[in-house]
CSV table of C-alpha atoms in Angstrom, one decimal:
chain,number,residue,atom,x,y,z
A,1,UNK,CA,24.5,7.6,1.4
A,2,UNK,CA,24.5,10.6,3.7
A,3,UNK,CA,22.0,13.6,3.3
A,4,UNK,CA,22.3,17.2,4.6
A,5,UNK,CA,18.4,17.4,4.7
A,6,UNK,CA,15.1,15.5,4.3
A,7,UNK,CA,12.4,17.1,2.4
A,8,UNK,CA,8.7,15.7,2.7
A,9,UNK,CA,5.9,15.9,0.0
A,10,UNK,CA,2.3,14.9,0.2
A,11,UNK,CA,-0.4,16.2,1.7
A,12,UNK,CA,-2.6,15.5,5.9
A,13,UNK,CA,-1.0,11.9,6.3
A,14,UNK,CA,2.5,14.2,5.4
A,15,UNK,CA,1.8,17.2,7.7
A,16,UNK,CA,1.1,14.4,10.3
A,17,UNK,CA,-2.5,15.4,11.1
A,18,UNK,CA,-4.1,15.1,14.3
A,19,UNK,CA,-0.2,14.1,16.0
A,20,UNK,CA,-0.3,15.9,18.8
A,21,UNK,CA,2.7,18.7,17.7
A,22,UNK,CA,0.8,19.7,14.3
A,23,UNK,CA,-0.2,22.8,13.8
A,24,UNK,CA,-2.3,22.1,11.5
A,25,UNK,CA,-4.6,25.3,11.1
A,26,UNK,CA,-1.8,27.6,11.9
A,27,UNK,CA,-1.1,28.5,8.3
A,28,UNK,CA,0.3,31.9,8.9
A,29,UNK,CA,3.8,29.9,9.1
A,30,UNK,CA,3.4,28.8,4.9
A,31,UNK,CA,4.0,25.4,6.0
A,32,UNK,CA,3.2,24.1,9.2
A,33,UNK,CA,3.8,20.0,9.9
A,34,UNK,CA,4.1,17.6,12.9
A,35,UNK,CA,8.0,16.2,13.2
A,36,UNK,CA,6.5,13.0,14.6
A,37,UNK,CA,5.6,12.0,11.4
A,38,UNK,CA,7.2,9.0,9.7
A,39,UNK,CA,9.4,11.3,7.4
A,40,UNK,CA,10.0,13.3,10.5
A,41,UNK,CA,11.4,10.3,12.5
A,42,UNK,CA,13.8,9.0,9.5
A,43,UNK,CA,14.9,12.4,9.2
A,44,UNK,CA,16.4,12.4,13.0
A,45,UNK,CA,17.6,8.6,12.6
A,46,UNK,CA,20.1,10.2,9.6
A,47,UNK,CA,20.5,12.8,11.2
A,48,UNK,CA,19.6,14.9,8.8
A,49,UNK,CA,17.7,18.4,9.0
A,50,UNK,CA,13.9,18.3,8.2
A,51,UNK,CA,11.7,20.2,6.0
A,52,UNK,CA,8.3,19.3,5.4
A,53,UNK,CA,6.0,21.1,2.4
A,54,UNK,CA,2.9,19.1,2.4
A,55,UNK,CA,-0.8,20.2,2.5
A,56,UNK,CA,-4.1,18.7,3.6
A,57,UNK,CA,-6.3,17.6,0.7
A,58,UNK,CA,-4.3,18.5,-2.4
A,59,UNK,CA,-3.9,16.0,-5.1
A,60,UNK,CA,-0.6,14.8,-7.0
A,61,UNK,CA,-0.5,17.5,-9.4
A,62,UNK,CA,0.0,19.8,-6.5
A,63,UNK,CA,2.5,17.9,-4.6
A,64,UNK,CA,4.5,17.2,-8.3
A,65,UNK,CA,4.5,20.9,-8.5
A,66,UNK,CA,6.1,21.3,-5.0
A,67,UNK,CA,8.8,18.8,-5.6
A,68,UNK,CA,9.9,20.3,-9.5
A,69,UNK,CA,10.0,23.8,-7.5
A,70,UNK,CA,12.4,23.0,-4.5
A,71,UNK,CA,15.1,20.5,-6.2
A,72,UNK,CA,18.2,20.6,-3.6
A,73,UNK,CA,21.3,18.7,-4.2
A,74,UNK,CA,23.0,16.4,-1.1
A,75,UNK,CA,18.7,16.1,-0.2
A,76,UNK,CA,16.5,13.0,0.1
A,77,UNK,CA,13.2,14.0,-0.8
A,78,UNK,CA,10.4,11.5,0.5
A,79,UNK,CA,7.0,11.9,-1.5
A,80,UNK,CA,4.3,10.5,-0.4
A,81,UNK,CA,1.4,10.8,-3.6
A,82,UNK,CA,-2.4,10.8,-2.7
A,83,UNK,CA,-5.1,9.8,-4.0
A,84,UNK,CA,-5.9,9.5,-7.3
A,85,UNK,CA,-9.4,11.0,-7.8
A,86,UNK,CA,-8.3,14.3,-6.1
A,87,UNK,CA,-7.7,17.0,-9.2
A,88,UNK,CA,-5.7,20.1,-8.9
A,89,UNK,CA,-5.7,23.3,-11.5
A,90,UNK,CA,-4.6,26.4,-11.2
A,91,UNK,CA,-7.3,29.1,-10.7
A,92,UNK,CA,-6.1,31.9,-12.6
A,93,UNK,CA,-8.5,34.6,-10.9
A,94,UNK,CA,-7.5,33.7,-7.7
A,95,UNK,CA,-3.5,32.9,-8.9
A,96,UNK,CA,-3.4,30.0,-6.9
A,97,UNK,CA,-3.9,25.6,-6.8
A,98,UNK,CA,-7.0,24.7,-6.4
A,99,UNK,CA,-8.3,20.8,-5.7
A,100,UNK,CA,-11.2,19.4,-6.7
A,101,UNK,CA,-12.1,17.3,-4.0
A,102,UNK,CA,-14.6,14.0,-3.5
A,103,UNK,CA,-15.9,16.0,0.0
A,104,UNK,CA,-16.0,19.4,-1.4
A,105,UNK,CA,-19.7,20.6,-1.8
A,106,UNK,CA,-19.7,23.2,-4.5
A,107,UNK,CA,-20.6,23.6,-7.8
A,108,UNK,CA,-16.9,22.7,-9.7
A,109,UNK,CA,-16.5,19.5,-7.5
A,110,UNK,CA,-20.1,18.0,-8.1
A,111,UNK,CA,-19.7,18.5,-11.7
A,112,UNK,CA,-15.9,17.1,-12.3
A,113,UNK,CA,-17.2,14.0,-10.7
A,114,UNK,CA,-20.1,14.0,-12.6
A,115,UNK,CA,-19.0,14.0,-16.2
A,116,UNK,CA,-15.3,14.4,-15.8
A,117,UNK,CA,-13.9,11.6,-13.3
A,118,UNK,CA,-12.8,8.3,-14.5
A,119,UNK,CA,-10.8,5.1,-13.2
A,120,UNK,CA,-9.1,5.1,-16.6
A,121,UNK,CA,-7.9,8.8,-16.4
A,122,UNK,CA,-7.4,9.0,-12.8
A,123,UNK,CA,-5.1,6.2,-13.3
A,124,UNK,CA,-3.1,6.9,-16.5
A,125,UNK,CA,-2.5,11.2,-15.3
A,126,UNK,CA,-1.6,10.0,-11.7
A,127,UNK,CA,1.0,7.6,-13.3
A,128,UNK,CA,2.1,10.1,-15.9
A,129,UNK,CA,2.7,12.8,-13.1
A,130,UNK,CA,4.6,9.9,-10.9
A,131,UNK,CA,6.6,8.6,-14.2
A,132,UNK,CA,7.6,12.9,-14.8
A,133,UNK,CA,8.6,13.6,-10.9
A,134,UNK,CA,10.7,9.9,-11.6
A,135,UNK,CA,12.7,11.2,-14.9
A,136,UNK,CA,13.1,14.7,-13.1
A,137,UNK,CA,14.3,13.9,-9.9
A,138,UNK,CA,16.7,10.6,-11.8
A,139,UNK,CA,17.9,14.1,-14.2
A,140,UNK,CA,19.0,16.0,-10.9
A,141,UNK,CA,20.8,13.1,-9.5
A,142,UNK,CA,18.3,13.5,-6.4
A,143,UNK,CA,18.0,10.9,-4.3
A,144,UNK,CA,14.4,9.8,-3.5
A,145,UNK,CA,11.7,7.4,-1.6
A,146,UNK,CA,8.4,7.6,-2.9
A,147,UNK,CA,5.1,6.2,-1.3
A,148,UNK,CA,1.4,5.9,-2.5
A,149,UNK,CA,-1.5,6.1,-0.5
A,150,UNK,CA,-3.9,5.7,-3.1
A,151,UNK,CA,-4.9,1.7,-3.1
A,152,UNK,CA,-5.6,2.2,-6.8
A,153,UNK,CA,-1.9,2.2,-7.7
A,154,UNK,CA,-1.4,-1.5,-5.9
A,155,UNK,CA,-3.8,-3.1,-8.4
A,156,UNK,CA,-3.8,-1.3,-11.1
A,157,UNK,CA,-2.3,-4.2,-13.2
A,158,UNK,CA,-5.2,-6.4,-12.1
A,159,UNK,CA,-7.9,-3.7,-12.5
A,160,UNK,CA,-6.9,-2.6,-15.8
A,161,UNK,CA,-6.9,-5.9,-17.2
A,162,UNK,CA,-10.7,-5.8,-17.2
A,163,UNK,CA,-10.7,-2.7,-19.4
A,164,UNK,CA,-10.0,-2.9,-23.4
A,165,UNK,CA,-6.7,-2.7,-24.2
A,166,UNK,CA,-7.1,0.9,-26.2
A,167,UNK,CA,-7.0,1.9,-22.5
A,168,UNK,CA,-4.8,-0.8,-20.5
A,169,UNK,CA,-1.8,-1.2,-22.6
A,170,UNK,CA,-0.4,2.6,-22.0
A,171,UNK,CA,-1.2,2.2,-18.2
A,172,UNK,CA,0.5,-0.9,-17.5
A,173,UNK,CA,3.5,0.0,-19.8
A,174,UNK,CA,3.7,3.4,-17.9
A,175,UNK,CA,3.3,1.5,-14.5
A,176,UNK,CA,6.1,-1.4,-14.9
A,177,UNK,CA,8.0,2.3,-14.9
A,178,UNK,CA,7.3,3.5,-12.1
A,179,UNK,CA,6.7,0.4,-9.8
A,180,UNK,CA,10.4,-0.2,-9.1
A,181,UNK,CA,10.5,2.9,-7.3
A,182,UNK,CA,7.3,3.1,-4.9
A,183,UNK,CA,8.0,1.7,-1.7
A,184,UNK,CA,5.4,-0.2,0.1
A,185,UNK,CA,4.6,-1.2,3.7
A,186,UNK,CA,4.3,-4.5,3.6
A,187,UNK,CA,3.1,-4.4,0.4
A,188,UNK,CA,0.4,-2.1,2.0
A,189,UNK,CA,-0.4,1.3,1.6
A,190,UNK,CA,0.8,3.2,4.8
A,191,UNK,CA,-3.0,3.6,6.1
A,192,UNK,CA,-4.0,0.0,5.6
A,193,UNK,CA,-0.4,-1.2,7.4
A,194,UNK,CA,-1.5,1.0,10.3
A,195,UNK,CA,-4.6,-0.8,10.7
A,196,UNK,CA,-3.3,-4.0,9.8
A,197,UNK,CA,-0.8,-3.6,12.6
A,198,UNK,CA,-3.4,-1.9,14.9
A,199,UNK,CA,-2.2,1.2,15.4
A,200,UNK,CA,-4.1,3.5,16.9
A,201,UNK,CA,-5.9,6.0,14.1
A,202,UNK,CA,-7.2,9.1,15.2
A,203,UNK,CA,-10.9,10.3,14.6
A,204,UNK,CA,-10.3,12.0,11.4
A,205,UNK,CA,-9.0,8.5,10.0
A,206,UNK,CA,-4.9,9.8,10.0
A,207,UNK,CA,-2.5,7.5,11.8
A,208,UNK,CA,-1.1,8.8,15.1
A,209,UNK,CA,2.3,8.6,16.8
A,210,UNK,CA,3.4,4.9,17.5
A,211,UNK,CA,2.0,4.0,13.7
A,212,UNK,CA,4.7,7.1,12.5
A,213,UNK,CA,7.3,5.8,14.5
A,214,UNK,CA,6.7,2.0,13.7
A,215,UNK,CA,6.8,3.0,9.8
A,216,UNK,CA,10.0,5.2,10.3
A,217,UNK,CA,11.3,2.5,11.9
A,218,UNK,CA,10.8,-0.1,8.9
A,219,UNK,CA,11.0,2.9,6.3
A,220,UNK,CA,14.7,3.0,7.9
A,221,UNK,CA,15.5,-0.7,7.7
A,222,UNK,CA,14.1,-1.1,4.1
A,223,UNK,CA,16.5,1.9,2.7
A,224,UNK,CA,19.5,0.8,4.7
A,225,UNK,CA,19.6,-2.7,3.8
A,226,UNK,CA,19.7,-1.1,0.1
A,227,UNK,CA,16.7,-2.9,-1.0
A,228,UNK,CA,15.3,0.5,-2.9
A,229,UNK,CA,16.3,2.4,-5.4
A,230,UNK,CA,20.0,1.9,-4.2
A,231,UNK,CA,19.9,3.6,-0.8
């Protein structure tokens, strides 16, 4: 199928930190990204305009909010979800997303992950939000590929199987749901390809240009030979 635009969610891995064209601190623009990203590059091989709304360090309640705002028809979105122990809410004094964050020192942060984090709920409300972007975007006939960075997702089947089933059975039921419709590298997460393939990865720990173009490249073959979700 043929698209008018791409539209990327997620949030540094999205932006394409530390490419070389990313103006990543320039945020006077709303959303400034690299278009050497992965999402960038199988934008131009459709030939398809690019948009890019993805922010450094936000979790999946963020980026599910971004997608259920900007719903386009004749646009693929690509999402790419986070990980799983980052938190978002909205601050009402400041009327605006706030994450909590595993490398945020303050007081919020050090007590969420304190007495508040879990496996369990990280888990089952990162599923739930995946499950609800899934039914929204199916509802809006909107075309989709969705990725997860989050290793947790992968083995999720096999990790929950060690917890009691009070817990388990409604995160297993919720991700043979979703499953069908992330799209793996390799059966990798796009971060652990890139060093499986040994792409370069720059200091900050985001994969640079030829790892982009590589997974564009396969992103590309996957979707054309029609092997998900129908592309």
């Amino acid at each position: 199928m043929s698209y008018k635009k791409v539209i990327a969610f997620g949030d540094s891995f999205t932006r394409g930190d530390e490419l070389d064209d990313c103006p990543a601190n320039n945020t006077s623009t709303g959303f400034p990204f690299s278009r050497q990203t992965w999402p960038a590059v199988f934008a131009q091989l459709r030939d398809c305009d690019y948009l890019c709304f993805a922010l450094g360090g936000v979790g999946n309640q963020y980026i599910s909010w971004q997608i259920a705002n900007r719903l386009r028809p004749d646009t693929l979105f690509i999402i790419n979800w986070t990980y799983f122990e980052r938190f978002d809410y909205v601050d009402i004094d400041k009327d605006q997303w706030t994450t909590v964050h595993p490398r945020h020192d303050n007081k919020i942060s050090h007590y969420f992950f304190k007495h508040i984090d879990s496996e369990v709920w990280n888990v089952y409300r990162n599923l739930q939000l995946m499950h609800g972007t899934v039914s929204l975007l199916k509802q809006h006939n909107i075309d989709f590929i969705m990725t997860c960075m989050d290793t947790k997702y992968s083995n999720s089947v096999d990790r929950m199987l060690n917890f009691h089933s009070k817990w388990s059975d409604a995160i297993l039921k919720l991700h043979e749901q979703v499953n069908p419709y992330v799209v793996s590298f390799e059966e990798l997460t796009f971060l652990d390809w890139t060093r499986y393939n040994g792409f370069e990865i720059g200091p900050h720990g985001h994969p640079l240009e030829k790892a982009h173009t590589a997974a564009a490249n396969y992103i590309n073959m996957v979707t054309t030979e029609g092997k998900i979700n129908g592309h």
